[in-house]
């Protein structure tokens, strides 16, 4: 065998080994989380953990229900805010904005996507928290410290914008101009074309963008931790403090060394995060496949 | 041109500049109603640009400058006061490659009907069926109207696009080399349809195949590097061209 052939062989095998290693990480993380959760699962059922509402580790109570609710609220509200705003601005950037603004606007958004989340958290703490405390919550007749579900949602939605906008702009740009011409030539207005043709033709990418944004919102830890209030209690309004799964781990991990059961409980929280993200990824693949078939152009 | 023939489109000193390239230079053409007019000429001479100026599709790009007049039904459609979708509704478009909209076969045809006529239910079903029949594709799709349009073959897609275009009852059909992406049999089907449709519509056909123009055209416009070199009834242009460039093109010396 000559030297080039050997190099080729080594290269191929090396890439294979590395790929296997990277794929195994998925299982490795799952196994670590799973085995470390076993301790808490021996004494508490999954139902009890997820649906009982008292979180008091010192008294052996690990009810995650308030945290689950907090997570759903924060993620849900942030996506409700982020999705329409992101879609409309992505459409504006690709279809309406003058050519000379397109580049700079996109650069701003791409930079925003790369800003570390702690920076968003700080800005929210300095600016949003007083705003919610002094103006927004009083406007709705609620007393609030500003550290609450609502503030966390707004912060997250701001972090999610750049992701959704960036992917959507990419996807809207890749739609062939002839498809737009087809719609316009029938006498559709620009908005009708956007609504019925562009959105549909890019549905698969929009779904991916939303899921990616969801992943970021759902798993975001530090920025939420800084403004959500950190109280594992079911909030009576969105202007009251709450806690999310990811933020709970961040708040409590310092304490977890002392008590094995406590450590295991937090591992279970991490496992839950892992499984939910996995589930949404699989769901995304499924929806994507359906949408591609239905709305191909 | 014979003055008795009704005119559908007339351009007056039409100049088009795209990205600082002067594509169309002082175009003065007359396109007769209810006839098939072929725009011929070598590739890159501005045929498609001329065609897309008729329904103001050029201006969706932002580096296009258009000067002059395009008169349709005694109105200068380049006038900024007009509602552009109304102009476009009068002019169906058939593009080089078929681009069915990302929806079902039925929805593709119903698209324009829903926008302009606000009809639904049985009336809509009937109109969709009629358009598909007229485009010669009803028999092939009647059992799968709600399948995605992308599942059709390219030839079927092109006929679907034709059905979609005629659904909103345009006066003109603008066809931009509509057979260039098709196999010979599918191309022949489209040609037959265009030949049939010219009774009801003014057809403007951009084509790069001279033989197609000879088979179909009643009237011919010969474009060469952005200029109209010659225009007139098909037999006159093909059998007795006046200009040396036209002669050379028809003989096959330039293409």
Coordinates of C-alpha atoms in Angstrom, one line a residue:
Chain A
X1 CA 0.0 0.0 0.0
X2 CA 1.3 3.4 -0.8
X3 CA 1.5 6.3 1.6
X4 CA -1.4 8.2 0.1
X5 CA -3.7 5.2 0.5
X6 CA -2.7 4.8 4.1
X7 CA -3.3 8.5 4.8
X8 CA -6.7 8.2 3.2
X9 CA -7.6 5.2 5.3
X10 CA -6.4 6.8 8.6
X11 CA -8.3 10.0 7.8
X12 CA -11.5 8.0 7.1
X13 CA -11.3 5.9 10.3
X14 CA -10.4 9.0 12.4
X15 CA -13.5 10.8 11.3
X16 CA -15.6 7.7 11.9
X17 CA -14.3 7.4 15.5
X18 CA -14.8 11.1 16.2
X19 CA -18.4 10.9 14.9
X20 CA -19.2 7.9 17.0
X21 CA -17.7 9.7 20.0
X22 CA -19.8 12.8 19.4
X23 CA -23.0 10.7 19.0
X24 CA -22.2 8.7 22.1
X25 CA -22.2 11.9 24.1
X26 CA -25.9 12.1 23.7
X27 CA -26.3 8.7 25.4
X28 CA -23.6 9.4 27.9
X29 CA -25.4 12.6 29.2
X30 CA -28.7 10.7 29.3
X31 CA -27.1 7.9 31.3
X32 CA -25.4 10.3 33.8
X33 CA -28.7 12.1 34.4
X34 CA -30.7 9.0 34.5
X35 CA -28.6 7.1 37.1
X36 CA -28.2 10.1 39.2
X37 CA -32.0 10.6 39.3
X38 CA -32.6 7.0 40.4
X39 CA -32.1 7.9 44.1
X40 CA -35.0 10.4 44.2
X41 CA -37.2 8.1 42.0
X42 CA -36.8 5.3 44.6
X43 CA -38.6 7.3 47.2
X44 CA -40.8 9.6 45.1
X45 CA -42.8 8.8 42.0
X46 CA -42.5 10.8 38.8
X47 CA -46.1 11.9 39.3
X48 CA -45.4 13.1 42.8
X49 CA -42.3 15.0 41.7
X50 CA -44.0 16.8 38.8
X51 CA -47.4 17.4 40.3
X52 CA -47.0 18.0 44.0
X53 CA -46.6 21.7 44.8
X54 CA -44.4 21.9 47.8
X55 CA -40.7 22.4 47.3
X56 CA -39.0 22.0 50.6
X57 CA -35.9 19.8 50.3
X58 CA -35.1 20.1 54.0
X59 CA -38.4 18.4 54.8
X60 CA -38.0 15.8 52.0
X61 CA -40.6 17.5 49.8
X62 CA -39.6 17.9 46.2
X63 CA -42.7 19.0 44.4
X64 CA -41.8 20.5 41.1
X65 CA -45.2 21.6 40.0
X66 CA -44.7 25.3 40.6
X67 CA -41.5 25.2 38.7
X68 CA -43.1 23.3 35.8
X69 CA -45.8 25.9 35.7
X70 CA -43.2 28.7 35.9
X71 CA -41.3 27.1 33.0
X72 CA -44.5 26.7 30.9
X73 CA -45.5 30.3 31.6
X74 CA -42.2 31.9 31.0
X75 CA -41.4 29.9 27.8
X76 CA -45.0 30.2 26.5
X77 CA -45.4 33.9 27.0
X78 CA -41.9 34.6 25.6
X79 CA -42.7 32.6 22.5
X80 CA -46.1 34.3 22.1
X81 CA -44.4 37.6 22.1
X82 CA -41.4 36.6 20.0
X83 CA -43.0 34.6 17.2
X84 CA -45.3 37.3 15.6
X85 CA -42.7 40.1 16.1
X86 CA -39.9 38.0 14.6
X87 CA -41.9 36.8 11.6
X88 CA -43.2 40.3 10.8
X89 CA -39.7 41.9 11.0
X90 CA -38.2 39.1 9.0
X91 CA -40.7 39.7 6.3
X92 CA -40.1 43.4 6.5
X93 CA -36.4 43.0 6.1
X94 CA -36.6 40.6 3.1
X95 CA -39.6 42.0 1.2
X96 CA -40.1 45.6 2.1
X97 CA -37.0 47.3 3.4
X98 CA -34.9 49.3 1.0
X99 CA -31.8 47.5 -0.2
X100 CA -29.3 49.7 1.5
X101 CA -30.8 49.0 5.0
X102 CA -30.9 45.2 4.5
X103 CA -27.2 44.6 5.3
X104 CA -26.9 46.8 8.4
X105 CA -30.2 45.5 9.9
X106 CA -29.1 41.9 9.4
X107 CA -25.7 42.6 11.0
X108 CA -27.3 44.1 14.1
X109 CA -29.6 41.1 14.5
X110 CA -26.8 38.6 14.0
X111 CA -24.7 40.4 16.6
X112 CA -27.7 40.3 19.0
X113 CA -27.9 36.6 18.5
X114 CA -24.3 36.2 19.7
X115 CA -24.5 38.4 22.8
X116 CA -24.0 36.3 26.0
X117 CA -27.2 35.7 27.9
X118 CA -25.8 37.3 31.1
X119 CA -25.7 40.6 29.3
X120 CA -29.4 40.3 28.4
X121 CA -30.0 39.4 32.1
X122 CA -28.1 42.5 33.3
X123 CA -29.9 44.9 31.0
X124 CA -33.2 43.4 31.9
X125 CA -32.3 43.8 35.6
X126 CA -31.3 47.4 35.2
X127 CA -34.0 48.5 32.8
X128 CA -36.9 46.1 32.6
X129 CA -37.3 45.3 36.3
X130 CA -37.9 48.9 37.4
X131 CA -40.1 49.4 34.3
X132 CA -42.3 46.5 35.3
X133 CA -42.3 47.4 39.0
X134 CA -43.1 51.1 38.6
X135 CA -45.3 51.2 35.4
X136 CA -46.4 48.0 33.8
X137 CA -47.6 46.1 36.9
X138 CA -49.3 49.1 38.5
X139 CA -51.0 49.7 35.1
X140 CA -52.6 46.3 35.5
X141 CA -53.3 47.1 39.1
X142 CA -50.9 44.5 40.5
X143 CA -48.2 45.1 43.0
X144 CA -44.8 43.7 41.8
X145 CA -41.2 43.8 42.7
X146 CA -40.4 43.6 39.0
X147 CA -38.7 40.3 39.5
X148 CA -41.4 38.2 38.0
X149 CA -42.6 35.8 35.3
X150 CA -43.5 38.7 33.0
X151 CA -40.1 40.3 33.1
X152 CA -38.4 36.9 32.5
X153 CA -40.7 36.4 29.5
X154 CA -39.9 39.7 28.0
X155 CA -36.2 39.1 28.5
X156 CA -36.4 35.7 26.9
X157 CA -38.4 36.9 23.9
X158 CA -35.8 39.5 23.2
X159 CA -33.2 36.8 23.3
X160 CA -35.3 34.6 20.9
X161 CA -35.9 37.4 18.3
X162 CA -32.6 37.3 16.6
X163 CA -32.6 33.5 16.3
X164 CA -36.1 33.4 14.6
X165 CA -35.5 36.5 12.5
X166 CA -32.1 35.3 11.3
X167 CA -33.4 31.9 10.1
X168 CA -36.6 33.3 8.6
X169 CA -34.7 36.0 6.7
X170 CA -32.4 33.3 5.3
X171 CA -35.4 31.2 4.3
X172 CA -37.5 34.0 2.8
X173 CA -34.5 35.1 0.7
X174 CA -34.2 31.6 -0.7
X175 CA -37.7 31.6 -2.1
X176 CA -37.4 31.9 -5.9
X177 CA -38.5 35.2 -7.2
X178 CA -40.6 33.4 -9.8
X179 CA -42.8 32.1 -7.1
X180 CA -43.6 35.6 -5.9
X181 CA -44.1 36.6 -9.6
X182 CA -46.6 33.8 -10.0
X183 CA -48.7 35.1 -7.1
X184 CA -48.3 38.8 -8.1
X185 CA -49.1 38.1 -11.7
X186 CA -52.5 36.8 -10.7
X187 CA -53.1 40.2 -9.2
X188 CA -52.4 39.4 -5.6
X189 CA -51.1 42.2 -3.5
X190 CA -47.8 42.0 -1.8
X191 CA -49.3 41.3 1.6
X192 CA -51.5 38.5 0.1
X193 CA -48.4 37.1 -1.5
X194 CA -46.5 37.2 1.8
X195 CA -49.4 35.6 3.7
X196 CA -50.4 32.9 1.4
X197 CA -47.3 32.1 -0.6
X198 CA -44.1 33.2 1.2
X199 CA -45.2 32.0 4.7
X200 CA -46.4 28.7 3.3
X201 CA -43.4 28.1 1.1
X202 CA -41.1 28.7 4.1
X203 CA -43.2 26.9 6.6
X204 CA -40.6 24.2 7.3
X205 CA -37.9 26.8 8.0
X206 CA -40.3 28.8 10.1
X207 CA -41.1 25.7 12.2
X208 CA -37.4 25.0 12.6
X209 CA -36.7 28.6 13.6
X210 CA -39.5 28.5 16.2
X211 CA -38.3 25.3 17.7
X212 CA -34.8 26.6 17.9
X213 CA -36.1 29.7 19.6
X214 CA -38.2 27.6 21.9
X215 CA -35.1 25.5 22.8
X216 CA -33.3 28.7 23.7
X217 CA -36.2 30.1 25.7
X218 CA -36.9 26.8 27.5
X219 CA -33.3 26.1 28.4
X220 CA -32.1 29.6 29.1
X221 CA -30.8 29.7 32.6
X222 CA -28.8 32.7 33.8
X223 CA -30.9 35.5 32.3
X224 CA -34.0 34.1 33.7
X225 CA -32.4 33.4 37.0
X226 CA -31.5 37.1 37.3
X227 CA -35.1 38.4 36.8
X228 CA -37.6 35.7 37.5
X229 CA -37.6 36.1 41.3
X230 CA -36.6 32.5 42.0
X231 CA -39.5 31.5 44.3
X232 CA -40.8 28.0 43.6
X233 CA -44.4 28.8 44.2
X234 CA -47.3 28.8 41.7
X235 CA -47.5 32.5 40.8
X236 CA -50.9 34.1 41.2
X237 CA -50.3 36.5 38.4
X238 CA -47.6 36.9 35.8
X239 CA -46.3 39.9 37.8
X240 CA -45.4 37.6 40.7
X241 CA -42.1 35.8 41.1
X242 CA -41.7 32.2 39.9
X243 CA -39.0 29.8 39.0
X244 CA -38.1 27.7 36.0
X245 CA -36.5 24.3 35.7
X246 CA -33.2 25.5 34.3
X247 CA -33.1 28.5 36.7
X248 CA -33.8 26.2 39.7
X249 CA -30.7 24.1 39.0
X250 CA -28.6 27.3 38.7
X251 CA -29.9 28.6 42.0
X252 CA -29.6 25.5 44.0
X253 CA -26.6 23.6 42.7
X254 CA -24.3 25.1 45.3
X255 CA -26.4 23.4 48.0
X256 CA -26.6 20.0 46.3
X257 CA -23.3 18.6 47.4
X258 CA -24.5 18.3 51.0
X259 CA -27.6 16.0 50.6
X260 CA -27.6 13.1 48.2
X261 CA -31.4 13.2 47.8
X262 CA -31.3 16.9 47.0
X263 CA -28.6 16.3 44.4
X264 CA -30.7 13.6 42.9
X265 CA -33.7 15.8 42.8
X266 CA -31.8 18.4 40.8
X267 CA -30.5 15.7 38.5
X268 CA -34.1 14.7 37.9
X269 CA -34.9 18.3 36.9
X270 CA -32.0 18.2 34.5
X271 CA -33.3 14.9 33.1
X272 CA -36.7 16.5 32.6
X273 CA -35.1 19.3 30.7
X274 CA -33.2 16.9 28.5
X275 CA -36.3 14.8 27.7
X276 CA -38.5 17.8 26.9
X277 CA -35.9 19.2 24.5
X278 CA -35.5 15.8 22.9
X279 CA -39.2 15.5 22.6
X280 CA -39.6 18.8 20.9
X281 CA -36.7 18.0 18.5
X282 CA -38.4 14.8 17.5
X283 CA -41.7 16.6 17.1
X284 CA -39.9 19.2 15.0
X285 CA -38.5 16.6 12.7
X286 CA -41.9 15.0 12.3
X287 CA -43.7 18.3 11.6
X288 CA -41.0 19.4 9.2
X289 CA -41.3 16.2 7.2
X290 CA -45.1 16.7 6.9
X291 CA -44.8 20.4 6.0
X292 CA -42.1 19.7 3.4
X293 CA -44.3 17.3 1.7
X294 CA -47.4 19.4 1.8
X295 CA -45.9 22.8 1.0
X296 CA -43.1 22.0 -1.4
X297 CA -42.7 24.5 -4.2
Chain B
X1 CA -50.1 47.1 -39.3
X2 CA -53.7 46.9 -40.5
X3 CA -55.6 49.6 -38.7
X4 CA -58.7 47.6 -38.5
X5 CA -57.1 45.1 -36.2
X6 CA -57.9 45.9 -32.6
X7 CA -54.8 46.7 -30.5
X8 CA -54.3 45.3 -27.1
X9 CA -50.9 46.7 -26.0
X10 CA -48.9 49.5 -27.4
X11 CA -45.6 50.8 -26.2
X12 CA -44.3 54.3 -26.8
X13 CA -40.6 55.0 -26.5
X14 CA -40.3 52.4 -23.8
X15 CA -36.8 52.4 -22.2
X16 CA -35.8 50.0 -19.4
X17 CA -32.6 50.1 -17.4
X18 CA -31.7 47.4 -15.0
X19 CA -28.8 47.9 -12.7
X20 CA -27.5 50.6 -15.0
X21 CA -27.7 48.3 -18.1
X22 CA -29.8 49.8 -20.8
X23 CA -31.9 46.6 -21.7
X24 CA -34.7 48.0 -23.8
X25 CA -34.1 50.9 -26.1
X26 CA -36.9 53.0 -27.5
X27 CA -39.4 50.2 -27.9
X28 CA -42.4 51.0 -30.0
X29 CA -44.5 47.9 -30.6
X30 CA -48.2 47.2 -31.2
X31 CA -49.7 44.0 -30.1
X32 CA -53.0 43.0 -31.7
X33 CA -55.9 41.7 -29.6
X34 CA -57.0 38.1 -29.7
X35 CA -53.9 37.1 -31.7
X36 CA -50.7 35.3 -30.9
X37 CA -47.8 37.6 -31.0
X38 CA -44.3 36.0 -30.8
X39 CA -41.4 38.0 -29.5
X40 CA -38.3 36.5 -31.0
X41 CA -34.6 37.3 -30.9
X42 CA -31.3 36.0 -29.6
X43 CA -31.0 35.2 -25.9
X44 CA -30.2 38.2 -23.7
X45 CA -31.8 40.7 -26.2
X46 CA -34.5 41.8 -23.7
X47 CA -37.5 39.6 -24.7
X48 CA -38.4 38.6 -21.2
X49 CA -37.8 42.2 -19.9
X50 CA -40.2 43.5 -22.5
X51 CA -42.8 40.8 -21.5
X52 CA -42.5 41.5 -17.8
X53 CA -42.8 45.3 -18.4
X54 CA -46.4 44.6 -19.6
X55 CA -47.6 43.5 -16.3
X56 CA -45.3 45.7 -14.2
X57 CA -43.5 42.7 -12.8
X58 CA -40.1 44.3 -13.5
X59 CA -40.5 46.8 -10.7
X60 CA -40.4 44.2 -7.9
X61 CA -36.7 44.5 -8.3
X62 CA -35.4 47.7 -6.9
X63 CA -32.7 48.6 -9.4
X64 CA -35.1 49.0 -12.4
X65 CA -35.8 52.2 -14.2
X66 CA -38.7 52.3 -16.7
X67 CA -39.5 55.3 -19.0
X68 CA -42.0 55.7 -21.8
X69 CA -45.6 54.6 -22.1
X70 CA -47.3 51.2 -22.2
X71 CA -50.8 51.6 -23.3
X72 CA -53.4 49.0 -22.5
X73 CA -57.1 49.7 -23.2
X74 CA -56.2 53.4 -23.8
X75 CA -54.6 53.7 -20.4
X76 CA -50.9 54.2 -19.7
X77 CA -50.3 51.4 -17.3
X78 CA -47.0 52.9 -16.1
X79 CA -48.9 55.8 -14.6
X80 CA -48.1 55.8 -10.8
X81 CA -51.7 56.5 -9.9
X82 CA -52.9 53.0 -11.0
X83 CA -53.5 50.1 -8.7
X84 CA -50.8 47.6 -9.8
X85 CA -52.6 44.4 -8.8
X86 CA -55.5 45.4 -11.1
X87 CA -53.1 45.8 -14.0
X88 CA -51.6 42.4 -13.3
X89 CA -54.9 40.7 -13.1
X90 CA -55.5 41.6 -16.7
X91 CA -52.3 39.8 -17.7
X92 CA -51.8 36.2 -16.9
X93 CA -48.2 35.0 -16.7
X94 CA -46.8 31.7 -17.8
X95 CA -43.1 31.5 -16.8
X96 CA -40.2 29.5 -18.2
X97 CA -40.4 26.9 -15.5
X98 CA -43.8 26.2 -13.9
X99 CA -44.0 27.5 -10.4
X100 CA -47.1 26.1 -8.8
X101 CA -47.9 27.8 -5.5
X102 CA -47.2 25.8 -2.4
X103 CA -50.7 24.5 -2.0
X104 CA -53.0 21.9 -3.5
X105 CA -53.9 21.6 -7.1
X106 CA -57.4 22.9 -6.4
X107 CA -56.1 25.8 -4.2
X108 CA -53.7 26.8 -7.0
X109 CA -56.6 27.6 -9.3
X110 CA -58.9 28.9 -6.6
X111 CA -56.1 31.3 -5.4
X112 CA -56.9 34.1 -7.8
X113 CA -60.7 33.4 -7.7
X114 CA -60.8 33.8 -3.9
X115 CA -58.8 37.1 -4.1
X116 CA -60.7 38.8 -6.9
X117 CA -64.2 37.3 -7.0
X118 CA -64.7 36.3 -3.4
X119 CA -66.6 33.2 -4.5
X120 CA -66.8 29.9 -2.5
X121 CA -68.5 26.6 -2.3
X122 CA -70.1 25.1 -5.4
X123 CA -69.6 28.1 -7.6
X124 CA -65.9 28.0 -6.8
X125 CA -65.7 24.2 -7.5
X126 CA -67.4 24.7 -10.9
X127 CA -65.1 27.6 -11.9
X128 CA -62.0 25.6 -10.8
X129 CA -63.2 22.7 -12.9
X130 CA -63.8 24.8 -16.0
X131 CA -60.4 26.4 -15.8
X132 CA -58.7 23.0 -15.4
X133 CA -60.7 21.7 -18.4
X134 CA -59.8 24.7 -20.5
X135 CA -56.1 24.1 -19.6
X136 CA -56.5 20.5 -20.7
X137 CA -55.6 18.9 -17.4
X138 CA -58.9 18.2 -15.7
X139 CA -58.9 14.5 -16.7
X140 CA -55.5 14.0 -15.1
X141 CA -56.2 15.7 -11.8
X142 CA -59.9 15.3 -11.1
X143 CA -59.4 12.5 -8.7
X144 CA -56.6 14.2 -6.7
X145 CA -57.6 17.8 -6.6
X146 CA -56.4 18.1 -3.0
X147 CA -52.9 16.7 -3.5
X148 CA -50.0 19.1 -3.4
X149 CA -49.4 20.7 -6.8
X150 CA -45.8 19.9 -6.5
X151 CA -46.6 16.2 -7.0
X152 CA -47.6 16.8 -10.7
X153 CA -45.1 16.3 -13.5
X154 CA -43.5 19.4 -14.9
X155 CA -45.7 19.4 -18.0
X156 CA -48.8 19.0 -15.8
X157 CA -47.6 21.8 -13.5
X158 CA -47.3 24.1 -16.5
X159 CA -50.8 23.4 -17.6
X160 CA -51.9 23.9 -14.0
X161 CA -50.2 27.3 -14.0
X162 CA -52.1 28.1 -17.2
X163 CA -55.4 27.2 -15.5
X164 CA -54.4 29.3 -12.6
X165 CA -53.7 32.2 -14.9
X166 CA -56.9 32.1 -16.9
X167 CA -59.0 31.6 -13.7
X168 CA -59.0 35.4 -13.1
X169 CA -60.1 36.0 -16.7
X170 CA -57.2 38.1 -17.9
X171 CA -57.3 39.8 -21.3
X172 CA -53.7 38.9 -22.1
X173 CA -51.6 35.8 -21.5
X174 CA -47.9 36.6 -21.2
X175 CA -45.9 33.5 -21.9
X176 CA -42.2 33.5 -21.2
X177 CA -40.7 30.6 -23.1
X178 CA -43.3 28.3 -21.5
X179 CA -42.1 25.2 -23.2
X180 CA -38.4 25.5 -22.6
X181 CA -38.4 23.3 -19.5
X182 CA -40.7 20.7 -20.9
X183 CA -40.3 17.4 -22.8
X184 CA -41.5 17.5 -26.5
X185 CA -44.9 15.9 -25.8
X186 CA -45.7 18.3 -22.9
X187 CA -44.4 21.2 -25.0
X188 CA -46.7 20.2 -27.8
X189 CA -49.7 20.1 -25.4
X190 CA -48.9 23.7 -24.3
X191 CA -48.5 24.8 -27.9
X192 CA -51.9 23.4 -28.8
X193 CA -53.5 25.1 -25.8
X194 CA -52.0 28.4 -26.7
X195 CA -53.2 28.0 -30.3
X196 CA -56.7 27.3 -28.9
X197 CA -56.6 30.1 -26.3
X198 CA -55.8 32.9 -28.7
X199 CA -59.4 33.0 -29.7
X200 CA -60.3 34.3 -26.2
X201 CA -57.1 35.9 -25.1
X202 CA -54.3 38.0 -26.5
X203 CA -51.3 35.8 -26.3
X204 CA -47.8 37.2 -26.1
X205 CA -45.2 34.5 -26.5
X206 CA -41.5 34.9 -25.9
X207 CA -39.7 32.1 -27.6
X208 CA -36.2 31.3 -28.5
X209 CA -37.1 28.6 -31.0
X210 CA -37.8 30.0 -34.4
X211 CA -39.8 26.9 -35.4
X212 CA -42.2 27.4 -32.5
X213 CA -42.7 31.0 -33.6
X214 CA -43.4 29.9 -37.1
X215 CA -45.9 27.3 -36.0
X216 CA -47.9 29.6 -33.7
X217 CA -47.4 33.2 -34.4
X218 CA -49.9 35.5 -36.1
X219 CA -47.7 38.5 -35.5
X220 CA -43.9 38.8 -34.8
X221 CA -41.7 41.2 -33.0
X222 CA -38.0 40.8 -33.6
X223 CA -35.8 42.1 -30.8
X224 CA -32.0 42.5 -31.2
X225 CA -29.8 43.9 -28.5
X226 CA -32.6 45.9 -26.9
X227 CA -33.9 47.3 -30.2
X228 CA -37.0 46.4 -32.1
X229 CA -35.6 45.6 -35.5
X230 CA -38.7 44.5 -37.2
X231 CA -42.4 43.7 -36.5
X232 CA -45.3 42.7 -38.5
X233 CA -47.6 39.8 -39.5
X234 CA -45.8 36.5 -39.2
X235 CA -45.8 35.5 -42.9
X236 CA -44.4 38.9 -43.8
X237 CA -41.6 38.8 -41.2
X238 CA -40.7 35.2 -41.9
X239 CA -41.1 35.1 -45.7
X240 CA -40.0 38.6 -46.6
X241 CA -37.9 40.2 -43.8
X242 CA -36.9 43.7 -44.5
X243 CA -34.0 44.2 -42.2
X244 CA -30.6 42.4 -42.7
X245 CA -30.5 41.3 -39.0
X246 CA -33.9 39.7 -39.3
X247 CA -32.8 37.9 -42.5
X248 CA -29.7 36.7 -40.8
X249 CA -31.7 35.5 -37.7
X250 CA -34.3 33.7 -39.7
X251 CA -31.7 32.1 -41.9
X252 CA -30.0 30.9 -38.7
X253 CA -26.8 32.9 -39.1
X254 CA -27.3 34.5 -35.7
X255 CA -29.0 32.9 -32.8

